[in-house]
Short mmCIF file of C-alpha atoms in Angstrom, two decimals:
data_model
loop_
_atom_site.label_atom_id
_atom_site.label_comp_id
_atom_site.label_asym_id
_atom_site.label_seq_id
_atom_site.Cartn_x
_atom_site.Cartn_y
_atom_site.Cartn_z
CA MET A 172 0.00 0.00 0.00
CA PRO A 173 1.50 3.38 -0.98
CA HIS A 174 2.62 5.62 1.86
CA GLY A 175 -0.08 8.23 1.10
CA VAL A 176 -2.90 5.79 1.56
CA ILE A 177 -1.91 4.83 5.09
CA GLU A 178 -1.64 8.49 6.02
CA GLN A 179 -5.17 9.05 4.70
CA ILE A 180 -6.76 6.36 6.84
CA PRO A 181 -7.40 8.45 9.99
CA ARG A 182 -8.82 11.26 7.85
CA PHE A 183 -11.03 8.79 5.94
CA LEU A 184 -12.43 7.07 9.00
CA THR A 185 -14.59 9.92 10.22
CA TRP A 186 -18.19 9.84 11.39
CA TYR A 187 -19.04 12.13 8.55
CA ASN A 188 -17.70 9.80 5.86
CA ALA A 189 -19.18 6.76 7.56
CA ALA A 190 -22.58 8.40 7.73
CA PHE A 191 -22.28 9.48 4.10
CA LEU A 192 -21.48 5.96 2.93
CA LEU A 193 -24.09 4.30 5.13
CA ARG A 194 -26.76 6.70 3.96
CA ALA A 195 -25.82 5.88 0.37
CA ALA A 196 -25.85 2.19 1.21
CA SER A 197 -29.32 2.57 2.65
CA PHE A 198 -30.47 4.06 -0.68
CA THR A 199 -28.98 1.09 -2.51
CA LEU A 200 -30.72 -1.27 -0.11
CA ALA A 201 -34.02 0.62 -0.34
CA LEU A 202 -33.94 0.66 -4.14
CA SER A 203 -33.26 -3.06 -4.23
CA ALA A 204 -35.91 -3.77 -1.62
CA VAL A 205 -38.53 -1.78 -3.52
CA GLY A 206 -37.53 -3.52 -6.75
CA SER A 207 -37.63 -6.97 -5.18
CA VAL A 208 -40.96 -6.53 -3.40
CA VAL A 209 -42.71 -4.85 -6.33
CA GLY A 210 -41.05 -7.34 -8.67
CA ILE A 211 -42.19 -10.45 -6.85
CA LEU A 212 -45.75 -9.13 -6.41
CA ALA A 213 -46.27 -7.60 -9.87
CA GLY A 214 -44.11 -10.20 -11.61
CA GLY A 215 -45.96 -12.96 -9.78
CA ALA A 216 -49.28 -11.43 -10.83
CA ILE A 217 -48.19 -11.31 -14.48
CA ALA A 218 -46.96 -14.92 -14.32
CA VAL A 219 -50.32 -16.03 -12.88
CA LEU A 220 -52.22 -13.97 -15.44
CA ARG A 221 -50.31 -15.71 -18.22
CA ARG A 222 -51.50 -19.09 -16.88
CA THR A 223 -55.18 -18.18 -17.21
CA ARG A 224 -57.37 -19.56 -19.99
CA GLY A 225 -60.33 -18.21 -21.88
CA TRP A 226 -60.99 -15.25 -24.12
CA ALA A 227 -61.93 -12.71 -21.49
CA LEU A 228 -58.38 -12.26 -20.24
CA ALA A 229 -56.65 -12.76 -23.59
CA PRO A 230 -55.86 -9.04 -24.13
CA LEU A 231 -54.36 -8.77 -20.64
CA ARG A 232 -52.31 -11.93 -21.23
CA GLY A 233 -50.99 -10.40 -24.45
CA LEU A 234 -50.04 -7.20 -22.63
CA GLY A 235 -48.31 -9.19 -19.89
CA THR A 236 -46.27 -11.15 -22.42
CA LEU A 237 -45.40 -7.98 -24.34
CA TYR A 238 -44.31 -6.24 -21.15
CA VAL A 239 -42.09 -9.11 -20.03
CA GLU A 240 -40.49 -9.59 -23.43
CA LEU A 241 -39.93 -5.84 -23.86
CA PHE A 242 -38.44 -4.92 -20.50
CA ARG A 243 -36.13 -7.92 -20.37
CA ARG A 244 -34.59 -6.69 -23.60
CA ILE A 245 -34.03 -3.04 -22.67
CA PRO A 246 -30.81 -2.26 -20.77
CA PHE A 247 -31.45 -1.03 -17.25
CA LEU A 248 -29.72 2.26 -18.00
CA VAL A 249 -32.04 2.93 -20.93
CA THR A 250 -35.12 2.18 -18.80
CA LEU A 251 -33.78 4.52 -16.16
CA LEU A 252 -33.22 7.36 -18.63
CA LEU A 253 -36.65 6.72 -20.19
CA VAL A 254 -38.34 7.05 -16.80
CA PHE A 255 -36.22 10.10 -16.00
CA TYR A 256 -37.08 11.94 -19.21
CA ALA A 257 -40.69 10.77 -19.20
CA THR A 258 -41.22 12.30 -15.77
CA GLN A 259 -39.40 15.48 -16.87
CA LEU A 260 -41.52 15.67 -20.01
CA GLY A 261 -44.69 15.11 -18.03
CA GLY A 262 -43.65 18.04 -15.86
CA TYR A 263 -43.63 15.97 -12.66
CA ASP A 264 -41.19 17.14 -10.06
CA MET A 265 -40.32 13.73 -8.78
CA PRO A 266 -37.64 12.94 -6.25
CA LEU A 267 -34.67 11.19 -7.83
CA PHE A 268 -35.16 8.22 -5.54
CA ALA A 269 -38.71 7.76 -6.84
CA ILE A 270 -37.45 7.81 -10.42
CA GLY A 271 -34.85 5.19 -9.54
CA ALA A 272 -37.46 3.10 -7.73
CA ILE A 273 -39.85 3.17 -10.69
CA ALA A 274 -37.15 2.16 -13.16
CA VAL A 275 -35.91 -0.59 -10.84
CA SER A 276 -39.47 -1.91 -10.37
CA LEU A 277 -40.19 -1.94 -14.10
CA ILE A 278 -37.16 -4.12 -14.74
CA SER A 279 -37.51 -6.41 -11.74
CA THR A 280 -41.18 -7.06 -12.54
CA ALA A 281 -40.25 -8.30 -16.00
CA TYR A 282 -37.46 -10.55 -14.76
CA LEU A 283 -39.35 -11.97 -11.80
CA ALA A 284 -42.42 -12.60 -13.97
CA GLU A 285 -40.23 -14.87 -16.05
CA ILE A 286 -38.70 -16.59 -13.00
CA VAL A 287 -42.13 -17.22 -11.48
CA ARG A 288 -43.50 -18.36 -14.85
CA ALA A 289 -40.77 -20.99 -15.06
CA GLY A 290 -41.58 -22.07 -11.49
CA LEU A 291 -45.28 -22.50 -12.25
CA ALA A 292 -44.47 -24.36 -15.46
CA SER A 293 -42.25 -26.76 -13.51
CA VAL A 294 -45.28 -28.19 -11.71
CA HIS A 295 -46.58 -31.24 -13.57
CA PRO A 296 -49.88 -30.74 -15.46
CA ASN A 297 -51.35 -33.78 -13.69
CA GLN A 298 -51.41 -31.70 -10.50
CA TRP A 299 -53.80 -29.28 -12.24
CA HIS A 300 -55.94 -32.19 -13.46
CA SER A 301 -56.19 -33.72 -9.99
CA ALA A 302 -57.24 -30.38 -8.57
CA ALA A 303 -59.73 -29.71 -11.37
CA VAL A 304 -61.60 -32.99 -10.95
CA ALA A 305 -61.97 -32.27 -7.23
CA ASN A 306 -63.51 -28.88 -8.10
CA PHE A 307 -60.58 -26.68 -7.07
CA SER A 308 -60.89 -23.22 -8.62
CA PHE A 309 -57.97 -21.71 -10.54
CA MET A 310 -56.87 -19.67 -7.52
CA GLN A 311 -57.35 -22.59 -5.10
CA THR A 312 -55.20 -24.78 -7.35
CA LEU A 313 -52.49 -22.13 -7.38
CA ARG A 314 -52.61 -21.46 -3.66
CA LEU A 315 -52.95 -25.01 -2.33
CA VAL A 316 -51.12 -27.08 -4.91
CA VAL A 317 -49.04 -25.25 -7.50
CA ILE A 318 -47.37 -22.36 -5.66
CA PRO A 319 -46.19 -24.53 -2.73
CA GLN A 320 -44.47 -26.76 -5.31
CA ALA A 321 -43.16 -23.90 -7.42
CA TRP A 322 -41.26 -22.17 -4.57
CA SER A 323 -38.31 -24.51 -4.65
CA VAL A 324 -37.85 -23.79 -8.36
CA VAL A 325 -38.45 -20.04 -8.03
CA LEU A 326 -36.24 -19.25 -5.03
CA PRO A 327 -32.70 -19.97 -6.29
CA PRO A 328 -32.93 -17.84 -9.46
CA ALA A 329 -34.99 -15.21 -7.61
CA PHE A 330 -32.31 -14.73 -4.99
CA GLY A 331 -29.62 -14.80 -7.66
CA PHE A 332 -31.56 -12.00 -9.30
CA PHE A 333 -31.98 -10.02 -6.04
CA ILE A 334 -28.22 -10.11 -5.51
CA MET A 335 -27.42 -9.12 -9.07
CA PHE A 336 -30.00 -6.41 -8.71
CA LEU A 337 -28.45 -4.99 -5.55
CA LYS A 338 -25.33 -4.30 -7.58
CA ASP A 339 -27.15 -3.05 -10.68
CA THR A 340 -28.88 -0.31 -8.73
CA ALA A 341 -25.49 1.43 -9.00
CA LEU A 342 -26.71 2.60 -12.39
CA ALA A 343 -29.27 4.81 -10.65
CA SER A 344 -26.36 7.15 -9.97
CA GLN A 345 -26.60 8.08 -13.65
CA VAL A 346 -29.69 10.15 -12.91
CA GLY A 347 -28.18 11.52 -9.72
CA VAL A 348 -29.41 9.15 -7.00
CA VAL A 349 -26.67 9.12 -4.38
CA GLU A 350 -26.44 5.39 -3.90
CA LEU A 351 -23.41 3.50 -2.74
CA THR A 352 -21.25 3.54 -5.88
CA TYR A 353 -21.94 7.23 -6.41
CA ALA A 354 -20.95 7.94 -2.82
CA GLY A 355 -17.66 6.11 -3.36
CA LYS A 356 -16.99 8.20 -6.42
CA THR A 357 -17.79 11.38 -4.53
CA LEU A 358 -15.34 10.55 -1.73
CA ASN A 359 -12.77 9.63 -4.34
CA ASN A 360 -13.28 13.03 -5.96
CA ARG A 361 -12.70 14.64 -2.58
CA GLY A 362 -9.18 13.29 -2.72
CA PHE A 363 -9.36 9.98 -0.88
CA ALA A 364 -7.45 7.11 -2.41
CA PRO A 365 -9.58 4.81 -4.61
CA VAL A 366 -8.40 1.84 -2.62
CA LEU A 367 -10.01 3.33 0.51
CA THR A 368 -13.21 4.63 -0.99
CA PHE A 369 -13.96 1.71 -3.25
CA GLY A 370 -12.61 -0.73 -0.68
CA ALA A 371 -15.26 0.58 1.73
CA VAL A 372 -17.89 0.42 -1.01
CA LEU A 373 -16.93 -3.19 -1.75
CA LEU A 374 -17.24 -4.15 1.91
CA LEU A 375 -20.66 -2.53 2.17
CA TYR A 376 -21.94 -4.29 -0.96
CA PHE A 377 -20.71 -7.56 0.47
CA ALA A 378 -22.27 -6.82 3.86
CA MET A 379 -25.61 -6.31 2.15
CA SER A 380 -25.57 -9.15 -0.35
CA TYR A 381 -24.09 -11.93 1.74
CA PRO A 382 -26.94 -12.02 4.29
CA LEU A 383 -29.28 -12.09 1.30
CA THR A 384 -27.50 -15.19 0.03
CA LEU A 385 -27.82 -16.81 3.45
CA LEU A 386 -31.49 -15.91 3.64
CA GLY A 387 -32.02 -17.45 0.20
CA ARG A 388 -30.36 -20.70 1.25
CA ARG A 389 -32.36 -20.75 4.45
CA LEU A 390 -35.65 -20.31 2.61
CA GLU A 391 -34.72 -22.98 0.07
CA VAL A 392 -34.31 -25.46 2.91
CA LEU A 393 -37.57 -24.32 4.48
CA VAL A 394 -39.68 -24.73 1.35
CA ALA A 395 -37.94 -27.90 0.22
CA ARG A 396 -40.75 -30.45 0.11
CA PRO A 397 -40.53 -33.89 -1.36
CA ARG A 398 -41.20 -33.57 -5.06
CA HIS A 399 -41.60 -36.56 -7.25
CA ARG A 400 -41.58 -35.01 -10.69
CA MET B 1441 -79.20 -43.38 -7.07
CA PRO B 1442 -76.83 -42.58 -9.92
CA ASP B 1443 -77.90 -43.47 -13.39
CA LEU B 1444 -75.37 -42.36 -15.94
CA ALA B 1445 -76.40 -42.36 -19.57
CA ILE B 1446 -73.97 -41.63 -22.38
CA ALA B 1447 -75.41 -41.23 -25.86
CA ASP B 1448 -73.49 -40.90 -29.13
CA LEU B 1449 -70.54 -39.17 -27.48
CA HIS B 1450 -67.89 -37.78 -29.82
CA ALA B 1451 -64.58 -36.27 -28.79
CA ALA B 1452 -61.46 -35.11 -30.58
CA TYR B 1453 -57.95 -34.45 -29.39
CA ALA B 1454 -55.39 -32.48 -31.38
CA GLY B 1455 -57.60 -32.62 -34.45
CA ARG B 1456 -58.00 -36.40 -34.29
CA THR B 1457 -61.27 -38.15 -33.48
CA VAL B 1458 -60.73 -40.14 -30.28
CA LEU B 1459 -64.33 -41.01 -29.50
CA GLY B 1460 -66.57 -41.72 -32.41
CA GLY B 1461 -70.05 -42.08 -31.00
CA VAL B 1462 -70.02 -43.92 -27.71
CA SER B 1463 -73.29 -44.90 -26.02
CA LEU B 1464 -73.36 -46.55 -22.63
CA ASN B 1465 -75.67 -46.79 -19.65
CA VAL B 1466 -74.41 -47.25 -16.14
CA ALA B 1467 -76.95 -48.07 -13.45
CA SER B 1468 -76.47 -47.85 -9.72
CA GLY B 1469 -74.27 -50.66 -8.44
CA ASP B 1470 -72.90 -51.51 -11.88
CA VAL B 1471 -69.24 -52.36 -12.14
CA VAL B 1472 -68.39 -51.76 -15.77
CA GLY B 1473 -65.08 -53.17 -16.93
CA MET B 1474 -63.75 -51.27 -19.93
CA ILE B 1475 -61.25 -53.20 -22.01
CA GLY B 1476 -59.68 -52.90 -25.41
CA PRO B 1477 -56.37 -52.25 -27.09
CA SER B 1478 -54.27 -49.19 -26.19
CA GLY B 1479 -55.53 -46.05 -27.88
CA SER B 1480 -59.06 -47.43 -28.26
CA GLY B 1481 -60.57 -44.51 -26.31
CA LYS B 1482 -61.23 -46.13 -22.90
CA SER B 1483 -59.24 -43.59 -20.89
CA THR B 1484 -60.43 -40.78 -23.13
CA LEU B 1485 -64.02 -41.66 -22.30
CA LEU B 1486 -63.27 -41.27 -18.59
CA ARG B 1487 -61.49 -37.96 -19.19
CA VAL B 1488 -64.45 -36.66 -21.17
CA LEU B 1489 -66.87 -37.78 -18.46
CA VAL B 1490 -65.06 -35.78 -15.74
CA GLY B 1491 -64.75 -32.75 -17.98
CA LEU B 1492 -61.01 -32.80 -18.61
CA LEU B 1493 -61.63 -33.06 -22.35
CA PRO B 1494 -64.76 -31.32 -23.67
CA PRO B 1495 -66.87 -33.51 -25.95
CA VAL B 1496 -67.51 -32.44 -29.53
CA SER B 1497 -71.08 -33.72 -29.48
CA GLY B 1498 -73.31 -36.23 -27.78
CA LEU B 1499 -75.34 -36.36 -24.64
CA VAL B 1500 -74.41 -37.23 -21.08
CA THR B 1501 -77.17 -37.38 -18.50
CA LEU B 1502 -76.95 -38.08 -14.83
CA ASP B 1503 -80.23 -39.15 -13.25
CA GLY B 1504 -81.98 -37.80 -16.31
CA ALA B 1505 -80.43 -34.33 -16.10
CA THR B 1506 -78.32 -33.36 -19.11
CA VAL B 1507 -74.75 -32.29 -18.40
CA ASP B 1508 -73.67 -29.33 -20.51
CA TYR B 1509 -69.87 -29.48 -20.45
CA ARG B 1510 -69.60 -25.88 -21.63
CA ARG B 1511 -71.28 -24.71 -18.43
CA LYS B 1512 -68.97 -24.49 -15.43
CA ALA B 1513 -71.85 -25.01 -13.00
CA ASP B 1514 -72.83 -28.26 -14.72
CA VAL B 1515 -69.27 -29.56 -14.64
CA ARG B 1516 -68.88 -28.61 -10.99
CA ALA B 1517 -72.11 -30.35 -10.05
CA LEU B 1518 -71.03 -33.42 -12.00
CA ARG B 1519 -67.63 -33.49 -10.29
CA ASP B 1520 -69.37 -33.44 -6.93
CA ARG B 1521 -70.82 -36.84 -7.81
CA LEU B 1522 -68.08 -38.44 -9.91
CA ALA B 1523 -64.52 -39.11 -8.79
CA ILE B 1524 -61.63 -40.36 -10.88
CA VAL B 1525 -58.40 -42.16 -10.01
CA PHE B 1526 -55.62 -41.69 -12.54
CA GLN B 1527 -53.09 -44.15 -13.91
CA GLN B 1528 -50.22 -42.00 -12.60
CA TYR B 1529 -51.96 -41.45 -9.21
CA ASN B 1530 -51.42 -37.65 -9.54
CA LEU B 1531 -51.18 -37.13 -5.78
CA PHE B 1532 -50.47 -33.57 -4.68
CA GLN B 1533 -46.71 -33.70 -4.25
CA ASN B 1534 -46.61 -30.99 -1.58
CA MET B 1535 -48.95 -32.82 0.78
CA THR B 1536 -48.72 -35.91 2.93
CA ALA B 1537 -50.96 -38.90 2.27
CA LEU B 1538 -53.39 -37.70 4.93
CA GLU B 1539 -53.40 -34.12 3.60
CA ASN B 1540 -54.04 -35.45 0.09
CA VAL B 1541 -57.16 -37.21 1.32
CA MET B 1542 -58.34 -34.29 3.47
CA VAL B 1543 -57.68 -31.26 1.28
CA ALA B 1544 -60.71 -31.33 -1.03
CA PRO B 1545 -63.37 -32.21 1.58
CA VAL B 1546 -62.03 -29.52 3.95
CA ARG B 1547 -60.84 -26.71 1.68
CA ILE B 1548 -63.17 -27.13 -1.29
CA ARG B 1549 -66.33 -28.54 0.28
CA GLY B 1550 -65.88 -26.73 3.58
CA ARG B 1551 -66.60 -29.72 5.80
CA PRO B 1552 -65.42 -29.70 9.43
CA ARG B 1553 -61.74 -30.59 9.72
CA THR B 1554 -62.02 -32.98 12.68
CA GLU B 1555 -64.80 -34.97 11.07
CA VAL B 1556 -62.95 -35.23 7.73
CA ARG B 1557 -59.74 -36.16 9.52
CA ALA B 1558 -61.41 -39.10 11.24
CA GLU B 1559 -62.87 -40.26 7.92
CA ALA B 1560 -59.54 -39.86 6.14
CA ILE B 1561 -57.72 -41.88 8.78
CA ASP B 1562 -60.38 -44.56 8.44
CA LEU B 1563 -60.11 -44.59 4.63
CA LEU B 1564 -56.32 -44.81 4.72
CA SER B 1565 -56.56 -47.68 7.18
CA ARG B 1566 -59.01 -49.45 4.89
CA VAL B 1567 -56.49 -49.28 2.02
CA GLY B 1568 -53.79 -50.56 4.36
CA LEU B 1569 -51.86 -47.34 4.89
CA SER B 1570 -52.45 -46.46 8.51
CA GLU B 1571 -48.68 -46.58 9.09
CA ARG B 1572 -47.82 -44.24 6.20
CA MET B 1573 -50.33 -41.42 6.62
CA ASN B 1574 -47.73 -38.74 7.19
CA ALA B 1575 -45.48 -39.75 4.31
CA TYR B 1576 -45.16 -37.58 1.21
CA PRO B 1577 -45.94 -39.14 -2.17
CA ASP B 1578 -42.31 -39.55 -3.17
CA GLN B 1579 -41.69 -41.48 0.03
CA LEU B 1580 -44.33 -44.04 -0.96
CA SER B 1581 -44.18 -46.88 -3.48
CA GLY B 1582 -46.34 -46.70 -6.57
CA GLY B 1583 -48.84 -49.13 -5.13
CA GLN B 1584 -49.07 -47.16 -1.90
CA GLN B 1585 -49.52 -43.92 -3.84
CA GLN B 1586 -52.28 -45.48 -5.88
CA ARG B 1587 -54.08 -46.62 -2.72
CA VAL B 1588 -53.80 -43.08 -1.34
CA ALA B 1589 -55.28 -41.85 -4.62
CA ILE B 1590 -58.22 -44.25 -4.21
CA ALA B 1591 -58.72 -43.08 -0.61
CA ARG B 1592 -58.59 -39.47 -1.82
CA ALA B 1593 -61.30 -40.18 -4.39
CA LEU B 1594 -63.46 -42.01 -1.84
CA ALA B 1595 -63.16 -39.11 0.62
CA LEU B 1596 -65.27 -37.11 -1.84
CA LYS B 1597 -68.06 -39.67 -1.34
CA PRO B 1598 -68.62 -40.12 -5.08
CA GLU B 1599 -71.69 -41.88 -6.39
CA ILE B 1600 -69.65 -43.19 -9.30
CA LEU B 1601 -65.94 -43.96 -9.19
CA LEU B 1602 -63.91 -43.93 -12.39
CA LEU B 1603 -60.66 -45.91 -12.36
CA ASP B 1604 -58.27 -45.21 -15.21
CA GLU B 1605 -55.77 -48.06 -15.60
CA VAL B 1606 -54.91 -47.75 -11.96
CA THR B 1607 -52.52 -50.70 -11.97
CA SER B 1608 -50.79 -50.09 -15.30
CA ALA B 1609 -47.96 -48.04 -13.83
CA LEU B 1610 -47.31 -50.43 -10.95
CA ASP B 1611 -44.69 -53.12 -10.48
CA PRO B 1612 -46.37 -56.55 -10.76
CA GLU B 1613 -45.95 -57.36 -7.06
CA LEU B 1614 -47.80 -54.17 -6.09
CA VAL B 1615 -50.83 -54.75 -8.31
CA GLY B 1616 -52.53 -57.24 -5.99
CA ASP B 1617 -52.95 -54.82 -3.06
CA VAL B 1618 -54.61 -52.22 -5.26
CA LEU B 1619 -56.93 -54.76 -6.88
CA ASP B 1620 -57.94 -56.06 -3.44
CA VAL B 1621 -59.05 -52.56 -2.49
CA ILE B 1622 -61.16 -52.28 -5.65
CA ARG B 1623 -62.66 -55.75 -5.07
CA GLY B 1624 -63.71 -54.56 -1.63
CA LEU B 1625 -65.40 -51.51 -3.15
CA ALA B 1626 -67.27 -53.63 -5.68
CA ALA B 1627 -68.44 -55.93 -2.92
CA ALA B 1628 -69.69 -52.90 -1.01
CA GLY B 1629 -71.84 -51.90 -3.97
CA MET B 1630 -69.87 -48.95 -5.32
CA THR B 1631 -70.80 -47.99 -8.89
CA MET B 1632 -67.61 -48.07 -10.92
CA LEU B 1633 -66.23 -47.65 -14.41
CA ILE B 1634 -62.97 -49.54 -14.50
CA VAL B 1635 -60.53 -49.19 -17.38
CA SER B 1636 -58.02 -52.00 -17.03
CA HIS B 1637 -55.70 -54.40 -18.78
CA GLU B 1638 -56.04 -56.89 -15.91
CA MET B 1639 -58.38 -59.26 -17.70
CA SER B 1640 -58.77 -61.85 -14.98
CA PHE B 1641 -59.57 -59.06 -12.54
CA ILE B 1642 -62.22 -57.62 -14.87
CA ARG B 1643 -63.69 -61.08 -15.37
CA ASP B 1644 -63.97 -61.56 -11.61
CA VAL B 1645 -65.11 -58.17 -10.46
CA ALA B 1646 -67.10 -56.57 -13.31
CA SER B 1647 -70.85 -57.00 -13.66
CA ARG B 1648 -70.53 -55.95 -17.30
CA VAL B 1649 -67.70 -55.84 -19.79
CA VAL B 1650 -67.45 -53.18 -22.46
CA MET B 1651 -64.89 -53.58 -25.20
CA MET B 1652 -63.75 -50.54 -27.13
CA ALA B 1653 -61.71 -50.25 -30.31
CA ASP B 1654 -60.91 -47.21 -32.43
CA GLY B 1655 -63.02 -44.88 -30.32
CA SER B 1656 -66.18 -46.96 -30.35
CA ILE B 1657 -67.77 -49.73 -28.35
CA VAL B 1658 -67.53 -52.96 -30.32
CA GLU B 1659 -69.18 -55.30 -27.88
CA GLU B 1660 -70.56 -55.49 -24.39
CA GLY B 1661 -71.91 -58.25 -22.26
CA ARG B 1662 -71.68 -60.21 -19.04
CA PRO B 1663 -68.04 -61.12 -18.26
CA ALA B 1664 -68.50 -64.88 -18.24
CA GLU B 1665 -70.18 -64.87 -21.64
CA PHE B 1666 -68.03 -62.19 -23.17
CA PHE B 1667 -64.75 -63.90 -22.37
CA ARG B 1668 -66.03 -67.38 -23.28
CA GLU B 1669 -67.88 -66.51 -26.47
CA PRO B 1670 -67.23 -63.06 -27.89
CA GLN B 1671 -69.77 -62.25 -30.60
CA THR B 1672 -67.81 -59.93 -32.86
CA GLU B 1673 -64.72 -60.66 -34.93
CA ARG B 1674 -62.87 -57.80 -33.27
CA ALA B 1675 -63.62 -59.03 -29.76
CA ARG B 1676 -62.73 -62.61 -30.66
CA ALA B 1677 -59.32 -61.48 -31.93
CA PHE B 1678 -58.76 -59.45 -28.76
CA VAL B 1679 -59.90 -62.13 -26.32
CA GLY B 1680 -57.88 -64.72 -28.23
CA ARG B 1681 -54.68 -62.85 -27.47
CA ILE B 1682 -55.29 -62.62 -23.72
CA ARG B 1683 -52.84 -64.59 -21.63
CA TRP B 1684 -54.81 -65.58 -18.56
CA HIS B 1685 -53.12 -65.55 -15.20
CA ARG B 1686 -54.28 -65.39 -11.64
CA ASP B 1687 -53.33 -62.20 -9.80
#
């Protein structure tokens, strides 16, 4: 480590810098949390919608498919800038965090819809037949039979996505949200050595994502039920 | 008393005619053994009856009331009276044997849990599974799963039980236990439609044999007469190829 870096350490480790980084980290965490929660709810709803039958819901199914296929193909940064300029154009004075949260939710909904769709599809059709002949409704079949079996297929990729997502929210800095990566850059610009600023950023990202990994593993064990097919 | 009448029933699957005008009457207490080569439409007929495959045309009446398979209410009412057991058992993989038997009576029909639980335990004991009630399907052998599936169907108190090749997926040594359960049901007077390749079982347990080929019924009669002296060429050829064995 160069001599200058060691000299900087006492100056870097101040309450002010710590608070600055932690605040930024909390924005990163909040953006990811909003994205994950909205994503699993809205994405789950789209995945369920796409399983429905009959003409009445056909237009909605089409929209759901279009949405998923579209937003999985647009880079996150482009979505972010689209939301940013759309709100500007609409004349809404929206907080930057809200813009970031909307963009994050749009993307996560599309990805999680696909993850949940794959989970639902992994449940054997004969489970639907058994439920149908015993007069289960569509929602009862989902709730009592299909979703409990789909969890074990949905969770691993979903948590993989959450963790990837936590890091991707760094792009929100492009519209000015002071999240963790942006905070590192700011401290770097104030003259602190990159190894200190980005070292701290790295540790904070790890501190946030590793518990998420553990939680994912824990849940996988919890929902693991004997599955034959 | 159930009286199921099927008249000129047609069904198609993936653009191909799979039932070409089937007519059949099932009276209360009948045990109808459905036999015939693979792909002759036996299983399809059961699937159409429970509304898993909508018929193209034809008439199904239950106690004189026509079932319109395009109407959800009709299909629901029908499924309250008919139960089916599948070849592949199709147990709910996320539930134990006991939960499989209890779920529909409790969650769908809204019957009291304690009462259903007692019945379910009794049913599982009757099919010889009192020791395995808390096992999940993939912890049970095929024969055990199939007996759970029969108990699950009986828990719905059906007036007519449809059995779709319930022993075809089983190892030979597991077939006997399942057939014993069905024999018991026949003796107790349960109305059943049994699709099976177990000819000696059909001969023993059925009150009537119906032979299908190419989506139609080619012959029906009393088991003793049908197997001894089939009337049609088609049935003679089929019966002639049967290798009899005691199960």
